[in-house]
Amino acid sequence: MIDWLAAHAPTLKHWLILSSALFAIGLYGVLARKNAISVLMSIEIMLNSAVFNLIVFNRYIAPKGADGQVFALFVIAVAAAEVVVGLAIFVTLFNRRKTLDVTQVAAMKD
Amino acid sequence: MAMLPEFILLSLAFVILLGDLFLPKTTMRQWGALLALLGLVGALGSLLLLPQDATLLGGRFVMDQITWWFKLVFLVAGLLVVGFSADLLSGRIQDQKMVLDSAAEFLAVILFTLSGMLYLVSSRDMVTLYVSLELATIPLFVLTAWSKRDELSEEAGMKYLISGALASCFMIYGLSLIYGVTGVMELTQLDAEYATHPLVWVGLAMVTAGVGFKVTLVPFHMWAADVYQGAPTLVTAFLSVASKTAGVGVLFHLYIRVFIELIPDWSPVLAIAAFVTMTLGNLVAIVQENVKRFMAFSSISQAGYILMGFLGPTQEGVVAILFYLLVYAVSNLTVFGVIILYSSSTRRENISEYRGLSRTHPGLALIMMLGLFSLAGIPPLSGFTGKFFLFSAAAKAGYYWLVVAAAVNSTVSLYYYLRIVRQMYIEAPDGSEVRVQMSWMPRMALGLALIGTILLGVVPVF
């Protein structure tokens, strides 16, 4: 079993397929989900696919340095800040309108 | 020492925050704007006095003449916006519903986003670029949703946040692809041999999409109208100038500093993007009724003009972009200054409500007319000179069809800018008593913006 797994270890190509699948799933979620919090979660999935990319490229393309991993940490930290601001805005929005459905929030029309 | 302007802004932001914590409640309401203004003048002074060439942190923070000019534009925009904010923060306006709450926090957040923009144009590797871009963007989400009394402001904040976060996802994914091909984070070390790699092209396209959101290039402009309309007018003014300049700064990094070899290949795409952006912005602006929405589409079309400067990798293109950014900042803030002062006293935001402004407030109407004419590009105002440089850069690159299209677009834009001038000068006032009050700080900011708008067109800078 161990030998079989070692012989079929995933390569860079497989990891990239996984990360682009994650990106596509996140993008679909942003476009299709109606609840604002689900949209924010989908955005997090997209960010994580980029983080994933950075770590994988660090491992396979530039294994000498740790640039990709450091960048990944920064992305995670900044994403946390983004979510904090997002949730704060959603809370004020929910207090007034009692809904977080993004299709209902359309007071401004052409 | 080269980081002194950023340090001044950041420490000032903390001084204002802590001052609000320990001093009586009304102190920062009254004096915060003045303090921020003095700090911005200090940052501007240090920028003018410091040497224009410096490298810090092992080449990750670089100061050169182009960076210097970008910082000048940011600081001028910040200075004018803080000047306009004085009455809105201190509550010395007629309509108490327009007063912005939490004056100290508001100023601190503006200073944070300004420092992010200053770091952005100096950064020379991907991590610094990304972090400073987010430092410039995330506070803008907060500022957009600032007005708790106004439900449009919350809605605008939500829309801006979701589309902004989506744009930054595209940008970071594109950066990760470029890193995957080259294996280096320093933008200065990306080799020309990678420039033709297909993955670099995909990455660059994704980064352009992410930054195109900030610059409001069509098709990434969808958020602009709603966000500009819903945000507090002061924030709209800041967004339309500073945020756009930051986006142009990133595009400048990518296309002129790093992947200059790609410009001949990419320029047809950029030319089409410029054409679509200016045309759509202009055509949609014609039918707008709300003046902030109107300015949103006007600024979209201005982004199209700015993009023309990227077409030729020549010296002229760079100079044209830089010059037009400053021209756009002062002209747009001249117009927005009048919009801010008028709406903060009367809460009027429709174009038809500007009727008869030349009878009730001749000075304001004249200033607004000059600002609008500069945006439309009428000589001898600065907008004409700026557009002239941009058009000649595109012509030198051989894009004559684009120059013709841009000239036609300028004519179209004159039509809708004149719509406001017609309301102000030809229509009679509706008879209701309106009094626009302002203290010396907004007066001074408006005067400075107007002087800039006129002088940059008359005095040759280059």
CSV table of N, CA and C in Angstrom, one decimal, chain A residues 16 19-21 23 27 30-31 36 39-40 43-44 46-47 49-51 53-55 57-58 61-62 65-71 74-75 78-79 81-82 85-87 89-90 92-94 96-97 100-102 105-110, chain B residues 60 126-127 130-131 134 137-138 141-142 145 147-159 161-166 168-170 172-173 175-177 179-186 199 206 225-227 229-230 284 288 293 297:
chain,number,residue,atom,x,y,z
A,16,LEU,N,-2.1,21.5,-9.5
A,16,LEU,CA,-2.6,22.6,-10.2
A,16,LEU,C,-4.1,22.4,-10.6
A,19,SER,N,-6.1,23.1,-7.6
A,19,SER,CA,-6.2,24.5,-7.2
A,19,SER,C,-7.1,25.2,-8.2
A,20,SER,N,-7.0,24.9,-9.5
A,20,SER,CA,-7.9,25.6,-10.5
A,20,SER,C,-9.4,25.1,-10.3
A,21,ALA,N,-9.6,23.9,-9.8
A,21,ALA,CA,-10.9,23.4,-9.5
A,21,ALA,C,-11.5,24.2,-8.3
A,23,PHE,N,-10.6,27.2,-7.5
A,23,PHE,CA,-10.9,28.6,-7.9
A,23,PHE,C,-12.2,28.6,-8.7
A,27,LEU,N,-15.6,30.7,-7.7
A,27,LEU,CA,-16.2,31.7,-8.6
A,27,LEU,C,-17.6,31.4,-8.8
A,30,VAL,N,-19.6,32.6,-5.8
A,30,VAL,CA,-19.8,34.0,-5.8
A,30,VAL,C,-20.9,34.4,-6.7
A,31,LEU,N,-21.0,33.8,-7.9
A,31,LEU,CA,-22.0,34.2,-8.9
A,31,LEU,C,-23.4,33.6,-8.5
A,36,ALA,N,-25.3,36.7,1.4
A,36,ALA,CA,-24.0,37.4,1.4
A,36,ALA,C,-22.9,36.7,2.1
A,39,VAL,N,-21.5,34.1,-0.1
A,39,VAL,CA,-20.7,34.8,-1.1
A,39,VAL,C,-19.3,35.0,-0.6
A,40,LEU,N,-19.2,35.5,0.7
A,40,LEU,CA,-18.0,35.8,1.3
A,40,LEU,C,-17.2,34.5,1.5
A,43,ILE,N,-15.6,33.5,-1.7
A,43,ILE,CA,-14.4,34.3,-2.0
A,43,ILE,C,-13.2,33.8,-1.2
A,44,GLU,N,-13.5,33.3,0.0
A,44,GLU,CA,-12.4,32.7,0.7
A,44,GLU,C,-11.9,31.5,0.0
A,46,MET,N,-11.8,31.0,-3.2
A,46,MET,CA,-10.9,31.4,-4.3
A,46,MET,C,-9.6,31.9,-3.7
A,47,LEU,N,-9.6,32.6,-2.6
A,47,LEU,CA,-8.3,33.1,-2.1
A,47,LEU,C,-7.5,31.9,-1.7
A,49,SER,N,-7.5,28.9,-3.0
A,49,SER,CA,-6.9,28.3,-4.2
A,49,SER,C,-5.6,29.0,-4.6
A,50,ALA,N,-5.6,30.3,-4.5
A,50,ALA,CA,-4.4,31.1,-4.8
A,50,ALA,C,-3.3,30.7,-3.8
A,51,VAL,N,-3.6,30.7,-2.5
A,51,VAL,CA,-2.7,30.3,-1.5
A,51,VAL,C,-2.1,28.9,-1.8
A,53,ASN,N,-1.8,27.5,-4.7
A,53,ASN,CA,-0.9,27.7,-5.8
A,53,ASN,C,0.5,28.1,-5.3
A,54,LEU,N,0.5,29.1,-4.5
A,54,LEU,CA,1.7,29.7,-4.0
A,54,LEU,C,2.6,28.6,-3.3
A,55,ILE,N,1.9,27.8,-2.5
A,55,ILE,CA,2.7,26.8,-1.7
A,55,ILE,C,3.2,25.7,-2.7
A,57,PHE,N,3.8,25.9,-5.9
A,57,PHE,CA,4.9,26.4,-6.7
A,57,PHE,C,6.2,26.6,-5.9
A,58,ASN,N,6.0,27.0,-4.7
A,58,ASN,CA,7.2,27.1,-3.8
A,58,ASN,C,7.9,25.8,-3.7
A,61,ILE,N,8.8,24.6,-7.9
A,61,ILE,CA,9.5,25.5,-8.9
A,61,ILE,C,10.7,26.1,-8.2
A,62,ALA,N,10.5,26.7,-7.0
A,62,ALA,CA,11.6,27.4,-6.3
A,62,ALA,C,11.8,26.8,-4.9
A,65,GLY,N,14.0,28.8,-1.8
A,65,GLY,CA,13.5,29.9,-0.9
A,65,GLY,C,12.2,29.5,-0.2
A,66,ALA,N,11.7,30.5,0.6
A,66,ALA,CA,10.4,30.3,1.2
A,66,ALA,C,9.4,31.4,0.8
A,67,ASP,N,9.7,32.1,-0.3
A,67,ASP,CA,9.0,33.2,-0.7
A,67,ASP,C,7.5,32.9,-0.9
A,68,GLY,N,7.2,31.8,-1.5
A,68,GLY,CA,5.8,31.5,-1.8
A,68,GLY,C,5.0,31.2,-0.5
A,69,GLN,N,5.7,30.6,0.5
A,69,GLN,CA,5.0,30.3,1.8
A,69,GLN,C,4.8,31.6,2.6
A,70,VAL,N,5.8,32.5,2.5
A,70,VAL,CA,5.6,33.7,3.2
A,70,VAL,C,4.4,34.5,2.6
A,71,PHE,N,4.4,34.5,1.3
A,71,PHE,CA,3.3,35.2,0.6
A,71,PHE,C,2.0,34.6,1.0
A,74,PHE,N,0.8,35.9,4.3
A,74,PHE,CA,0.3,37.3,4.2
A,74,PHE,C,-1.1,37.3,3.6
A,75,VAL,N,-1.3,36.4,2.6
A,75,VAL,CA,-2.6,36.4,2.0
A,75,VAL,C,-3.7,36.0,3.0
A,78,VAL,N,-4.3,38.9,5.4
A,78,VAL,CA,-5.1,40.0,4.7
A,78,VAL,C,-6.6,39.5,4.5
A,79,ALA,N,-6.7,38.2,4.2
A,79,ALA,CA,-8.1,37.7,4.0
A,79,ALA,C,-8.9,37.8,5.2
A,81,ALA,N,-8.6,40.1,7.5
A,81,ALA,CA,-9.0,41.5,7.7
A,81,ALA,C,-10.2,41.8,6.8
A,82,GLU,N,-10.1,41.3,5.6
A,82,GLU,CA,-11.2,41.5,4.6
A,82,GLU,C,-12.5,41.0,5.2
A,85,VAL,N,-14.0,43.2,8.0
A,85,VAL,CA,-14.7,44.4,7.4
A,85,VAL,C,-16.1,43.9,6.8
A,86,GLY,N,-16.0,42.8,6.0
A,86,GLY,CA,-17.2,42.4,5.4
A,86,GLY,C,-18.3,42.0,6.3
A,87,LEU,N,-18.0,41.3,7.4
A,87,LEU,CA,-19.0,40.9,8.3
A,87,LEU,C,-19.6,42.1,9.1
A,89,ILE,N,-19.9,45.1,7.8
A,89,ILE,CA,-20.9,45.8,6.9
A,89,ILE,C,-22.2,44.9,6.9
A,90,PHE,N,-22.0,43.6,6.8
A,90,PHE,CA,-23.2,42.8,6.7
A,90,PHE,C,-24.1,42.9,8.0
A,92,THR,N,-24.5,45.6,9.9
A,92,THR,CA,-25.3,46.8,9.9
A,92,THR,C,-26.4,46.7,8.8
A,93,LEU,N,-26.1,46.0,7.7
A,93,LEU,CA,-27.1,45.8,6.7
A,93,LEU,C,-28.2,45.0,7.2
A,94,PHE,N,-27.9,43.9,7.9
A,94,PHE,CA,-28.9,43.0,8.4
A,94,PHE,C,-29.8,43.7,9.4
A,96,ARG,N,-30.8,46.7,9.5
A,96,ARG,CA,-31.8,47.5,8.9
A,96,ARG,C,-32.8,46.8,8.1
A,97,ARG,N,-32.3,45.8,7.3
A,97,ARG,CA,-33.2,45.2,6.3
A,97,ARG,C,-33.7,43.8,6.7
A,100,LEU,N,-30.1,39.1,4.2
A,100,LEU,CA,-28.8,39.2,3.7
A,100,LEU,C,-28.8,38.7,2.2
A,101,ASP,N,-30.0,38.6,1.6
A,101,ASP,CA,-30.1,38.2,0.3
A,101,ASP,C,-29.5,39.2,-0.7
A,102,VAL,N,-28.4,38.9,-1.4
A,102,VAL,CA,-27.8,40.0,-2.2
A,102,VAL,C,-28.7,40.4,-3.4
A,105,VAL,N,-30.9,43.4,-2.1
A,105,VAL,CA,-30.3,44.7,-1.8
A,105,VAL,C,-30.1,45.4,-3.1
A,106,ALA,N,-31.1,46.1,-3.5
A,106,ALA,CA,-31.0,46.8,-4.8
A,106,ALA,C,-31.8,48.1,-4.8
A,107,ALA,N,-31.5,49.0,-3.9
A,107,ALA,CA,-32.2,50.2,-3.8
A,107,ALA,C,-31.9,51.2,-4.9
A,108,MET,N,-30.7,51.1,-5.4
A,108,MET,CA,-30.2,52.0,-6.5
A,108,MET,C,-30.4,51.4,-7.8
A,109,LYS,N,-31.2,52.0,-8.6
A,109,LYS,CA,-31.5,51.5,-10.0
A,109,LYS,C,-31.0,52.5,-11.0
A,110,ASP,N,-30.8,52.0,-12.2
A,110,ASP,CA,-30.5,52.9,-13.3
A,110,ASP,C,-31.6,53.9,-13.6
B,60,ARG,N,13.2,46.4,-2.0
B,60,ARG,CA,11.7,46.2,-1.9
B,60,ARG,C,11.0,47.5,-1.9
B,126,MET,N,6.2,41.2,-5.1
B,126,MET,CA,4.8,40.8,-5.1
B,126,MET,C,4.1,41.0,-3.7
B,127,VAL,N,4.8,40.5,-2.7
B,127,VAL,CA,4.2,40.5,-1.3
B,127,VAL,C,3.9,42.0,-0.9
B,130,TYR,N,1.0,43.4,-3.0
B,130,TYR,CA,-0.3,42.9,-2.6
B,130,TYR,C,-0.8,43.4,-1.3
B,131,VAL,N,0.1,43.4,-0.3
B,131,VAL,CA,-0.3,43.9,1.0
B,131,VAL,C,-0.6,45.4,1.0
B,134,GLU,N,-3.9,46.0,-0.6
B,134,GLU,CA,-5.1,45.7,0.2
B,134,GLU,C,-5.2,46.8,1.3
B,137,THR,N,-7.1,49.3,-0.2
B,137,THR,CA,-8.5,49.0,-0.6
B,137,THR,C,-9.4,48.8,0.6
B,138,ILE,N,-9.0,48.0,1.5
B,138,ILE,CA,-9.9,47.6,2.6
B,138,ILE,C,-10.5,48.8,3.4
B,141,PHE,N,-13.5,50.2,1.7
B,141,PHE,CA,-14.8,49.5,2.0
B,141,PHE,C,-15.4,50.2,3.2
B,142,VAL,N,-14.6,50.4,4.2
B,142,VAL,CA,-15.1,50.9,5.5
B,142,VAL,C,-15.7,52.3,5.2
B,145,ALA,N,-19.1,52.5,3.5
B,145,ALA,CA,-20.3,52.1,4.3
B,145,ALA,C,-20.3,53.0,5.5
B,147,SER,N,-21.7,56.0,6.4
B,147,SER,CA,-22.9,56.8,6.9
B,147,SER,C,-23.9,55.8,7.4
B,148,LYS,N,-24.1,55.8,8.7
B,148,LYS,CA,-25.0,54.8,9.3
B,148,LYS,C,-26.5,55.2,9.1
B,149,ARG,N,-26.7,56.5,8.9
B,149,ARG,CA,-28.1,57.0,8.7
B,149,ARG,C,-28.6,56.7,7.3
B,150,ASP,N,-27.7,56.4,6.4
B,150,ASP,CA,-28.1,56.3,5.0
B,150,ASP,C,-28.0,54.8,4.6
B,151,GLU,N,-29.2,54.3,4.2
B,151,GLU,CA,-29.2,52.9,3.8
B,151,GLU,C,-28.4,52.6,2.5
B,152,LEU,N,-28.4,53.6,1.6
B,152,LEU,CA,-27.7,53.5,0.4
B,152,LEU,C,-26.2,53.3,0.7
B,153,SER,N,-25.7,53.9,1.7
B,153,SER,CA,-24.3,53.8,2.0
B,153,SER,C,-23.9,52.3,2.4
B,154,GLU,N,-24.7,51.7,3.2
B,154,GLU,CA,-24.5,50.3,3.5
B,154,GLU,C,-24.5,49.4,2.3
B,155,GLU,N,-25.5,49.7,1.5
B,155,GLU,CA,-25.6,48.8,0.3
B,155,GLU,C,-24.4,49.0,-0.6
B,156,ALA,N,-24.0,50.3,-0.8
B,156,ALA,CA,-22.8,50.5,-1.6
B,156,ALA,C,-21.6,49.8,-1.0
B,157,GLY,N,-21.5,49.8,0.4
B,157,GLY,CA,-20.3,49.2,1.0
B,157,GLY,C,-20.3,47.7,0.7
B,158,MET,N,-21.5,47.1,0.8
B,158,MET,CA,-21.6,45.6,0.5
B,158,MET,C,-21.2,45.3,-0.9
B,159,LYS,N,-21.7,46.1,-1.8
B,159,LYS,CA,-21.4,45.8,-3.2
B,159,LYS,C,-19.9,46.0,-3.5
B,161,LEU,N,-17.5,45.8,-1.3
B,161,LEU,CA,-16.7,44.8,-0.7
B,161,LEU,C,-16.7,43.5,-1.5
B,162,ILE,N,-17.8,43.1,-1.9
B,162,ILE,CA,-17.9,41.8,-2.6
B,162,ILE,C,-17.1,41.9,-4.0
B,163,SER,N,-17.4,42.9,-4.7
B,163,SER,CA,-16.7,43.0,-6.0
B,163,SER,C,-15.2,43.3,-5.8
B,164,GLY,N,-14.8,44.0,-4.8
B,164,GLY,CA,-13.4,44.3,-4.5
B,164,GLY,C,-12.7,43.1,-4.1
B,165,ALA,N,-13.3,42.3,-3.2
B,165,ALA,CA,-12.7,41.0,-2.8
B,165,ALA,C,-12.5,40.1,-3.9
B,166,LEU,N,-13.5,40.0,-4.8
B,166,LEU,CA,-13.4,39.1,-6.0
B,166,LEU,C,-12.3,39.6,-6.9
B,168,SER,N,-9.6,41.1,-6.0
B,168,SER,CA,-8.3,40.8,-5.4
B,168,SER,C,-8.0,39.3,-5.5
B,169,CYS,N,-9.1,38.5,-5.5
B,169,CYS,CA,-8.8,37.0,-5.7
B,169,CYS,C,-8.2,36.8,-7.1
B,170,PHE,N,-8.8,37.5,-8.1
B,170,PHE,CA,-8.2,37.3,-9.4
B,170,PHE,C,-6.8,37.8,-9.5
B,172,ILE,N,-4.5,38.0,-7.0
B,172,ILE,CA,-3.6,37.2,-6.3
B,172,ILE,C,-3.4,35.8,-7.0
B,173,TYR,N,-4.4,35.3,-7.7
B,173,TYR,CA,-4.3,34.1,-8.4
B,173,TYR,C,-3.3,34.3,-9.6
B,175,LEU,N,-1.0,36.6,-9.8
B,175,LEU,CA,0.4,36.8,-9.2
B,175,LEU,C,1.0,35.4,-8.9
B,176,SER,N,0.2,34.5,-8.4
B,176,SER,CA,0.7,33.2,-8.1
B,176,SER,C,1.1,32.5,-9.3
B,177,LEU,N,0.4,32.6,-10.4
B,177,LEU,CA,0.8,32.0,-11.7
B,177,LEU,C,2.1,32.6,-12.2
B,179,TYR,N,4.4,33.9,-10.4
B,179,TYR,CA,5.4,33.3,-9.5
B,179,TYR,C,5.8,31.9,-9.9
B,180,GLY,N,4.7,31.1,-10.3
B,180,GLY,CA,4.9,29.7,-10.6
B,180,GLY,C,5.8,29.6,-11.8
B,181,VAL,N,5.8,30.5,-12.8
B,181,VAL,CA,6.6,30.4,-13.9
B,181,VAL,C,8.0,30.8,-13.6
B,182,THR,N,8.1,31.9,-12.9
B,182,THR,CA,9.5,32.6,-12.8
B,182,THR,C,10.2,32.1,-11.5
B,183,GLY,N,9.4,31.8,-10.5
B,183,GLY,CA,10.1,31.4,-9.2
B,183,GLY,C,10.7,32.6,-8.4
B,184,VAL,N,10.4,33.8,-8.8
B,184,VAL,CA,10.9,35.0,-8.0
B,184,VAL,C,9.8,35.9,-7.7
B,185,MET,N,9.9,36.5,-6.5
B,185,MET,CA,8.9,37.5,-6.1
B,185,MET,C,9.2,38.9,-6.5
B,186,GLU,N,10.5,39.2,-6.7
B,186,GLU,CA,10.9,40.6,-7.0
B,186,GLU,C,10.5,40.9,-8.4
B,199,LEU,N,1.6,30.9,-19.5
B,199,LEU,CA,1.1,31.0,-18.1
B,199,LEU,C,1.3,32.4,-17.6
B,206,MET,N,-5.1,38.0,-15.6
B,206,MET,CA,-5.9,37.9,-14.4
B,206,MET,C,-5.6,39.1,-13.5
B,225,ALA,N,-21.0,52.7,-10.6
B,225,ALA,CA,-22.1,53.6,-10.5
B,225,ALA,C,-22.8,53.5,-9.1
B,226,ASP,N,-23.1,52.2,-8.6
B,226,ASP,CA,-23.8,52.1,-7.4
B,226,ASP,C,-23.0,52.6,-6.2
B,227,VAL,N,-21.7,52.2,-6.2
B,227,VAL,CA,-20.8,52.6,-5.1
B,227,VAL,C,-20.6,54.1,-5.1
B,229,GLN,N,-22.7,56.3,-6.1
B,229,GLN,CA,-23.9,57.0,-5.7
B,229,GLN,C,-24.2,56.8,-4.2
B,230,GLY,N,-23.9,55.6,-3.7
B,230,GLY,CA,-24.3,55.3,-2.3
B,230,GLY,C,-23.3,55.8,-1.3
B,284,VAL,N,-23.3,56.3,-21.4
B,284,VAL,CA,-24.2,56.0,-20.3
B,284,VAL,C,-24.3,57.3,-19.5
B,288,GLN,N,-27.8,60.0,-17.3
B,288,GLN,CA,-27.9,60.0,-15.8
B,288,GLN,C,-28.6,61.2,-15.2
B,293,ARG,N,-23.8,59.6,-9.7
B,293,ARG,CA,-23.8,58.5,-10.7
B,293,ARG,C,-23.2,59.0,-12.0
B,297,PHE,N,-19.8,57.7,-14.2
B,297,PHE,CA,-19.6,57.3,-15.6
B,297,PHE,C,-18.6,58.3,-16.3
